[in-house]
CSV table of C-alpha atoms in Angstrom, one decimal:
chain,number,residue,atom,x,y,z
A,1,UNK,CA,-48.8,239.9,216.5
A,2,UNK,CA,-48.7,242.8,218.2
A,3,UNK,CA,-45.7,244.8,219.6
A,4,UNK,CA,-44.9,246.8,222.9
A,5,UNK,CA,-42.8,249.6,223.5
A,6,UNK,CA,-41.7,247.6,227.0
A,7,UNK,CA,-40.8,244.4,227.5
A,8,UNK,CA,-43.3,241.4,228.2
A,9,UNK,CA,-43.1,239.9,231.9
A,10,UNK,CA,-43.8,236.8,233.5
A,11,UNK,CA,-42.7,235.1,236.6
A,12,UNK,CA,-39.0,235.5,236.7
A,13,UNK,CA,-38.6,236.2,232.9
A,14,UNK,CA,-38.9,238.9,230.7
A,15,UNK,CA,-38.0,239.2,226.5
A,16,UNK,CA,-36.4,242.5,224.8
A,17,UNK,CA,-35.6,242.6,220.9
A,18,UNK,CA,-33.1,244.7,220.1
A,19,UNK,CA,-31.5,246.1,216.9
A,20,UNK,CA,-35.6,247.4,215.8
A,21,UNK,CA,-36.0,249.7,218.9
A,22,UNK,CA,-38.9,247.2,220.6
A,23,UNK,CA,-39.8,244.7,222.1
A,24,UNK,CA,-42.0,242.1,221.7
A,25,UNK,CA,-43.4,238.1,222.4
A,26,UNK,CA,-41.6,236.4,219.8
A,27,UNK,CA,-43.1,233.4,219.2
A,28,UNK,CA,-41.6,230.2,219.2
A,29,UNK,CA,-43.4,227.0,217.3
A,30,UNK,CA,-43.4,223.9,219.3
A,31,UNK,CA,-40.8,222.2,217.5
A,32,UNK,CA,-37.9,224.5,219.2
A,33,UNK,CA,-38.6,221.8,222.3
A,34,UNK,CA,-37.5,219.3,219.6
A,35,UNK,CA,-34.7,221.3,218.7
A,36,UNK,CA,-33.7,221.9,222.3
A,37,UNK,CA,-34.1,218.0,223.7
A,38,UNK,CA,-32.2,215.9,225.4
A,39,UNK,CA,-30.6,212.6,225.5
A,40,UNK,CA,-28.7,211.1,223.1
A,41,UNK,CA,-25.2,210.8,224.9
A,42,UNK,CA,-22.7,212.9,226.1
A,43,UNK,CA,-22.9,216.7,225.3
A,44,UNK,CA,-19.8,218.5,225.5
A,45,UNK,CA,-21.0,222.2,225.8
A,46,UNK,CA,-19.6,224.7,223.6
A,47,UNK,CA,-18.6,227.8,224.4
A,48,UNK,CA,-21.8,229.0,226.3
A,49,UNK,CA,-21.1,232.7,226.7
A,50,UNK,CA,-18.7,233.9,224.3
A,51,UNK,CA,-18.3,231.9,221.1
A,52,UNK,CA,-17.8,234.2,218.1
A,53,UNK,CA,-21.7,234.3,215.9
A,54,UNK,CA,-20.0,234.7,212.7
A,55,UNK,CA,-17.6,237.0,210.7
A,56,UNK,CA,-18.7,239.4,208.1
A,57,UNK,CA,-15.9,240.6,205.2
A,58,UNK,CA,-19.0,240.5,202.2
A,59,UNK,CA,-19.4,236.8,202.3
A,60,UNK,CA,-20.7,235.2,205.6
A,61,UNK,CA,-18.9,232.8,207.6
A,62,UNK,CA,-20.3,230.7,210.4
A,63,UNK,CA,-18.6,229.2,213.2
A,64,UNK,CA,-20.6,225.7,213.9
A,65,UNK,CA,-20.5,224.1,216.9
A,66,UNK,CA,-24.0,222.6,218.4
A,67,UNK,CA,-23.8,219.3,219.5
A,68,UNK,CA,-25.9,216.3,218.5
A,69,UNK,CA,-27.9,216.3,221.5
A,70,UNK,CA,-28.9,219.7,221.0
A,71,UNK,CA,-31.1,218.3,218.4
A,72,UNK,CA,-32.0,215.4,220.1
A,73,UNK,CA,-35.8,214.2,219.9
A,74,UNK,CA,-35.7,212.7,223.5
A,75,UNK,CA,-36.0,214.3,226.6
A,76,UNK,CA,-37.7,217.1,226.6
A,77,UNK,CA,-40.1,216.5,223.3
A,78,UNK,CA,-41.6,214.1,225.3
A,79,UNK,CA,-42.9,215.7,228.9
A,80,UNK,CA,-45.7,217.4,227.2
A,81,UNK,CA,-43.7,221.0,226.8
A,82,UNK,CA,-43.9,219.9,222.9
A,83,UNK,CA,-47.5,220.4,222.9
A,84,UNK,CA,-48.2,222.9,225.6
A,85,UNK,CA,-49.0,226.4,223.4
A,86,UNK,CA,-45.6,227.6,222.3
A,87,UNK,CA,-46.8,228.2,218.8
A,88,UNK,CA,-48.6,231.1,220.5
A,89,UNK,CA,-46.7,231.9,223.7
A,90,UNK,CA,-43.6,234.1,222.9
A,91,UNK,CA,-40.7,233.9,225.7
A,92,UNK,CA,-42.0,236.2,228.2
A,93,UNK,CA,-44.3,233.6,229.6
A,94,UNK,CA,-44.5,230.5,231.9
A,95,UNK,CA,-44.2,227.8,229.4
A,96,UNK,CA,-40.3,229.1,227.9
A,97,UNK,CA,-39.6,229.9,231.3
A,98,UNK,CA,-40.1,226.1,232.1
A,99,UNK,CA,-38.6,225.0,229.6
A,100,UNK,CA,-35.4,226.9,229.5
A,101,UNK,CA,-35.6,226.3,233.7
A,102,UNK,CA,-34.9,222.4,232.8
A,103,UNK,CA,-31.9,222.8,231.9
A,104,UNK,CA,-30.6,226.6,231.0
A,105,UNK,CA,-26.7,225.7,229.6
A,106,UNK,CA,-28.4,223.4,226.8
A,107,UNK,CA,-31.5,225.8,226.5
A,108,UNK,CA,-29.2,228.8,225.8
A,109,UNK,CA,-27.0,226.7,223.7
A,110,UNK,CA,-30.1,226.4,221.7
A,111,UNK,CA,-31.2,229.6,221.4
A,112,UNK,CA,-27.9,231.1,220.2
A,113,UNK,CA,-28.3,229.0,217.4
A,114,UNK,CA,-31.7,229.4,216.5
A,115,UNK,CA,-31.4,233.6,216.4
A,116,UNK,CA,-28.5,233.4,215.0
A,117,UNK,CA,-30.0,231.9,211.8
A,118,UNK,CA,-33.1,233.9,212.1
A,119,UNK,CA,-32.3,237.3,212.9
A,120,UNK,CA,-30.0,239.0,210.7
A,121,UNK,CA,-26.4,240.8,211.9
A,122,UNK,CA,-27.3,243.7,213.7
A,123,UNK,CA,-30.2,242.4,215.8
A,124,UNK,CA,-30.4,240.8,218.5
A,125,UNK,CA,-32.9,239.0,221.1
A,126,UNK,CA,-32.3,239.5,224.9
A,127,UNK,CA,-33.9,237.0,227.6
A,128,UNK,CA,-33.5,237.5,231.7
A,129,UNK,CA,-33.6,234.2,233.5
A,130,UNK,CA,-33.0,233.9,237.4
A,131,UNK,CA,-31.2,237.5,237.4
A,132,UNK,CA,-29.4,236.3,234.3
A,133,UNK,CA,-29.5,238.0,231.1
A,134,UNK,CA,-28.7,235.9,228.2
A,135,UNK,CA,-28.3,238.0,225.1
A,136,UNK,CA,-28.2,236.2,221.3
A,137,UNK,CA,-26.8,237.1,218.1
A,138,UNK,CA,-28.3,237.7,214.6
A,139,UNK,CA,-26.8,236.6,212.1
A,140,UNK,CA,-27.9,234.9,208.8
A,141,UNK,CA,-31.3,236.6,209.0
A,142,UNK,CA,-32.8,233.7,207.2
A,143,UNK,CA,-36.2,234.4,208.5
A,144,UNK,CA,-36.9,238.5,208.8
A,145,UNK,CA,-40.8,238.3,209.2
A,146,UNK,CA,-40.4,235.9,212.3
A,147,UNK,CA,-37.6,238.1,213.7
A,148,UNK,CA,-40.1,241.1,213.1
A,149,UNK,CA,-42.6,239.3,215.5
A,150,UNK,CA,-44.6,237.9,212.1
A,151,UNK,CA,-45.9,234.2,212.6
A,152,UNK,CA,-43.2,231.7,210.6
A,153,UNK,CA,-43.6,231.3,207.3
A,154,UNK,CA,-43.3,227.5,205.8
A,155,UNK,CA,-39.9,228.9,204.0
A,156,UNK,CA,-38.9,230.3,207.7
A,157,UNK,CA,-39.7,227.3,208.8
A,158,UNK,CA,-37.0,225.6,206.9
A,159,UNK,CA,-34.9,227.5,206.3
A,160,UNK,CA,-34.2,227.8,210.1
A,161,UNK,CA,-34.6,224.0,210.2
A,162,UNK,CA,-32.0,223.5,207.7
A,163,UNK,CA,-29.6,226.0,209.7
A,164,UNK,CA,-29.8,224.4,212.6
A,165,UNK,CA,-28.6,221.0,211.0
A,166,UNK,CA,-26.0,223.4,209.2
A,167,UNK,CA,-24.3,223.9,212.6
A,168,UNK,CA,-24.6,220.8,214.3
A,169,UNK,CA,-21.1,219.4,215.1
A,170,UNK,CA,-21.1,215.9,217.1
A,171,UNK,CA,-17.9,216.8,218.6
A,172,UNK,CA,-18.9,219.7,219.9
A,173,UNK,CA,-16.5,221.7,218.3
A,174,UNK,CA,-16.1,224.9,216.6
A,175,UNK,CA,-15.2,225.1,213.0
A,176,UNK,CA,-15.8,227.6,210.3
A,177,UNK,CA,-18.0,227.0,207.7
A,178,UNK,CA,-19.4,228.9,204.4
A,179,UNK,CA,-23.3,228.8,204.1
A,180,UNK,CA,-24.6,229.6,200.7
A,181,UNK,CA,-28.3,230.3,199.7
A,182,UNK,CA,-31.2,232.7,200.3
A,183,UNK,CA,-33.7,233.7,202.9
A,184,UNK,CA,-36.8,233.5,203.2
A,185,UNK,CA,-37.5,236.2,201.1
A,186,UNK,CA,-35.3,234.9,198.6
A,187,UNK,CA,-32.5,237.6,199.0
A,188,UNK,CA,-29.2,235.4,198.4
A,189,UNK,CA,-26.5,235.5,201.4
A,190,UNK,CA,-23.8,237.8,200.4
A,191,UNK,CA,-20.7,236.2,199.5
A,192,UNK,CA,-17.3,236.9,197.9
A,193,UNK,CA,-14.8,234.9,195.3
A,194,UNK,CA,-12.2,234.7,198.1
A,195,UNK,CA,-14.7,233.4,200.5
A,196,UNK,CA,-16.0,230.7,197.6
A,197,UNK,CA,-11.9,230.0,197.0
A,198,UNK,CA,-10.8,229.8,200.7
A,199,UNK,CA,-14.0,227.5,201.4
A,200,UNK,CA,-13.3,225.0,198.1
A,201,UNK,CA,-14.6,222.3,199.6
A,202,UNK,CA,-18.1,221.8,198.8
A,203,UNK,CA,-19.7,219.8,201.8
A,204,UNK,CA,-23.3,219.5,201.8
A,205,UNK,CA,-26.9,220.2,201.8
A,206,UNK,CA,-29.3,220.6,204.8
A,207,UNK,CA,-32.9,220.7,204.7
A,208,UNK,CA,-36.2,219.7,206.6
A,209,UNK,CA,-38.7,221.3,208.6
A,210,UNK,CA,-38.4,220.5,212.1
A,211,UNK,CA,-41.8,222.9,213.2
A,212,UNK,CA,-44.1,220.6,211.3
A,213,UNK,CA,-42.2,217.6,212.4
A,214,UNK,CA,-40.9,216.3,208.9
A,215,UNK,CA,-37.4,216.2,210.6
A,216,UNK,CA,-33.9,217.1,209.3
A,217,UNK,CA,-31.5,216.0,206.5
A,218,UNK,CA,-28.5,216.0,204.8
A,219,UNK,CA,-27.1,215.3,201.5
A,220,UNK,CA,-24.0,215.2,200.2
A,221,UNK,CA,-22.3,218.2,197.9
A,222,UNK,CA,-19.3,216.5,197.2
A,223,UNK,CA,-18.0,212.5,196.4
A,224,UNK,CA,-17.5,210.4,199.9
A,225,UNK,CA,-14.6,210.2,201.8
A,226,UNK,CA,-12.1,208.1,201.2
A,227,UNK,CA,-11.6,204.9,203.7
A,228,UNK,CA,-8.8,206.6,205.9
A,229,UNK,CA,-10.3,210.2,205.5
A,230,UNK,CA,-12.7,211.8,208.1
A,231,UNK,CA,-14.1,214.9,209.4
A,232,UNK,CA,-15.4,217.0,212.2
A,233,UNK,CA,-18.5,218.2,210.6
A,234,UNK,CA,-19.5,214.3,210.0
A,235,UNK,CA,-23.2,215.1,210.1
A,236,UNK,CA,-22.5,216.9,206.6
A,237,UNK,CA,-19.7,215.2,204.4
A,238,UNK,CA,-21.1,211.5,205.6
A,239,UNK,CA,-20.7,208.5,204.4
A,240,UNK,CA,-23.3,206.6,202.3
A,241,UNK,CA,-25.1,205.0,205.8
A,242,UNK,CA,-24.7,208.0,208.0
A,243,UNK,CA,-22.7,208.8,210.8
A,244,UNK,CA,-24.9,207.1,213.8
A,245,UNK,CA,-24.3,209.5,216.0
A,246,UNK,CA,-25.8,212.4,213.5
A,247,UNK,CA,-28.3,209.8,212.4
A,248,UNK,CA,-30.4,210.2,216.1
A,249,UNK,CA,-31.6,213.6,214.5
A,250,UNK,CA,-30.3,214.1,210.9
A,251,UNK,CA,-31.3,211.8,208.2
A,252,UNK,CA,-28.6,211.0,205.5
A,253,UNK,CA,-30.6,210.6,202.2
A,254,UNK,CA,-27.4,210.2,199.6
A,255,UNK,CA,-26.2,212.7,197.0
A,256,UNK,CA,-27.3,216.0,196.7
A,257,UNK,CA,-27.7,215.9,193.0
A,258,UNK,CA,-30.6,213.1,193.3
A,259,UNK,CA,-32.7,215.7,195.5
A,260,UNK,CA,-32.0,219.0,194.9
A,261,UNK,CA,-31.9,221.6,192.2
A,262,UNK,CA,-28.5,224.0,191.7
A,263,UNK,CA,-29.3,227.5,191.6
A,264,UNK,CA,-28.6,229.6,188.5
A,265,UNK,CA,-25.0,230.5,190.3
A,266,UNK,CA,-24.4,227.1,190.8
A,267,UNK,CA,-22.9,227.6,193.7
A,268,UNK,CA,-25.9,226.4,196.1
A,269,UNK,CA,-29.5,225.0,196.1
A,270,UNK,CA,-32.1,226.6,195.5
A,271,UNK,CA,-34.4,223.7,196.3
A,272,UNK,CA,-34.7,219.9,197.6
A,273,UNK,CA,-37.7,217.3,196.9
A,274,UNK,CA,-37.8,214.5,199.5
A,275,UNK,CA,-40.7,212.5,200.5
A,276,UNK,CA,-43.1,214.5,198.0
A,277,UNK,CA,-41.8,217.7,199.7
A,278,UNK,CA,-40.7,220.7,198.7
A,279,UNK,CA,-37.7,222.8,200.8
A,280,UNK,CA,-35.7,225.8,200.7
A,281,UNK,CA,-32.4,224.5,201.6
A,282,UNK,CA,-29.1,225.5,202.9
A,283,UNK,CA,-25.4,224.9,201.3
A,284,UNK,CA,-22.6,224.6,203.1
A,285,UNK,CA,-18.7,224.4,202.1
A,286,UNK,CA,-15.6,224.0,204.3
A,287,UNK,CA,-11.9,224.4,203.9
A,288,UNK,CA,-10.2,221.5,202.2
A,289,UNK,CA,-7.9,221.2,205.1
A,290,UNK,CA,-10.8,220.5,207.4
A,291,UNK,CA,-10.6,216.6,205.6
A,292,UNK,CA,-8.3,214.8,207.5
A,293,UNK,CA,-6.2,211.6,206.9
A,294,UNK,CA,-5.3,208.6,208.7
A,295,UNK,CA,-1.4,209.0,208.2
A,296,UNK,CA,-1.0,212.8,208.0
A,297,UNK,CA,1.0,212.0,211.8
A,298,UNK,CA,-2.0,213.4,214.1
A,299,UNK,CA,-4.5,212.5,216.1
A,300,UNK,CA,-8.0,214.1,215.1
A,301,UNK,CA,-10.5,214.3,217.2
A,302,UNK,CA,-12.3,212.4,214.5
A,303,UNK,CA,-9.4,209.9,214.4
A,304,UNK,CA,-9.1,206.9,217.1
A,305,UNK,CA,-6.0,204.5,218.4
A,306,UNK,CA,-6.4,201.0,216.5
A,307,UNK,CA,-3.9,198.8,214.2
A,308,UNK,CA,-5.0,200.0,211.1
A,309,UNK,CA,-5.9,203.0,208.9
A,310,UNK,CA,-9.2,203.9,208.9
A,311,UNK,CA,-10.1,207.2,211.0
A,312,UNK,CA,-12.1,204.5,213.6
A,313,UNK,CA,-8.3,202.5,214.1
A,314,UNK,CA,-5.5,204.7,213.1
A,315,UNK,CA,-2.3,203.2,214.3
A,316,UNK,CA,-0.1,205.9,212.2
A,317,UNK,CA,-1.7,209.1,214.1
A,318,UNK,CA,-3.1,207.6,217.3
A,319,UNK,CA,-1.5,204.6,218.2
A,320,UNK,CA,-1.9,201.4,218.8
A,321,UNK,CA,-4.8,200.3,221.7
């Protein structure tokens, strides 16, 4: 791929990477119009402009937050924009500028997300839409070849894929987590003992390659909740079945232990086998205050109003309805 000392423009539109003094077309692989679909519900937006991307002290923190319809399969995966030369069109042309177009609140939603796993802290990847200039945050740099303009390797492939599931929050909410493992050139994310500590909870493992269109899943890192405990980041620490809403686009395939392999740390994965396939997966742990009960005396927005215990009818902290 070559690169340009001046932006690429098209229509409207126009691509700067920054943080590497160039520009260039980044190229995007057809499944980012899986990534960025439509359709499964209500989306409550998060934060579109100035959501913190993450806070460095050695170890790396994320703040989660994209909704379960950001990784919807419906909508637009289906118009033909899935299949319409993405894997070699970078943003500067018509076919992003359509997409994004459809709807740009979700489509920047999106793209915070997916350059904030890719490109690393530092960098970032600027886009001008209709006068507007959206600008996103790296981050993890999970995947520094495809942030260098480099076609995505099968390792970038998932390990963006398995970032993106990292961060999904059904709720739409914002909530600190601790992601552990290694990019794609196997340099492990820095961390720290306090960060390890104040994270205890180990929550789960996310893997999948949603560019080849294997899909996304999670296994769990830690025993199931209890009955009357429940959680925000319900796409991670799930229950045996699944949370249905995560289930539209993350598959719940059990215990991490039956799938994956601990690293020599033991403090993440350093890979998971499903279907016959081989992934580089991510690990991610959350506070133990981030569980919640049924009977701690409040209302969680994963907690509903009922006549009994259980976070779906919990009388104590809701109410009855």
């Amino acid at each position: 791929m070559s690169h340009h000392s001046t932006p690429q423009t098209c229509s409207s539109s126009k691509v700067t990477y920054t943080g590497r003094r160039f520009a260039h077309r980044w190229a995007l692989l057809p499944a980012l119009l899986l990534v960025a679909a439509v359709g499964c519900g209500p989306a409550e937006l998060v934060d579109a402009g100035g959501e913190p991307l993450g806070t460095w002290s050695d170890g790396l923190v994320s703040s989660n937050g994209l909704s379960t319809n950001g990784l919807s399969t419906n909508g637009l995966s289906t118009n033909g924009l899935s299949t319409n030369g993405l894997s070699t069109n970078g943003l500067s042309t018509n076919g992003f500028n359509t997409w994004f177009s459809a709807d740009p609140a979700r489509s920047e939603e999106v793209m915070r997300y997916i350059v904030r796993c890719a490109l690393a802290s530092g960098q970032t990847l600027a886009y001008t839409h209709a006068g507007i200039t959206h600008t996103w945050e790296g981050s993890l740099g999970l995947a520094p070849g495809w942030a260098s303009g480099a076609s995505a390797t099968v390792a970038e492939q998932q390990l963006v894929s398995g970032c993106l599931a990292a961060h999904v929050n059904k709720y739409g909410v914002h909530l600190n987590i601790s992601v552990q493992g290694r990019d794609a050139l196997g340099n492990a994310i820095p961390t720290t003992p306090e960060e390890l500590q104040t994270y205890g909870q180990p929550e789960a493992v996310f893997f999948g390659n949603l560019f080849n269109g294997e899909g996304l899943f999670a296994a769990n890192d830690a025993p199931y909740l209890a009955y009357d405990e429940s959680t925000v980041r319900a796409c991670g620490l799930s229950s045996w079945s699944g949370d249905p809403d995560c289930a539209t686009v993350i598959s719940h395939v059990g215990a991490a232990r039956t799938h994956c392999q601990l690293d020599a740390a033991r403090t993440s994965y350093a890979r998971c086998t499903y279907n016959g396939v081989t992934y580089r997966p991510l690990t991610t742990r959350i506070r133990p205050q981030d569980i919640y009960k049924c009977g701690d005396g409040t209302c969680q927005l994963s907690e509903s109003c009922g006549t009994s215990n259980t976070p779906e009818s919990c009388a104590a902290d809701c109410g009855a309805c």
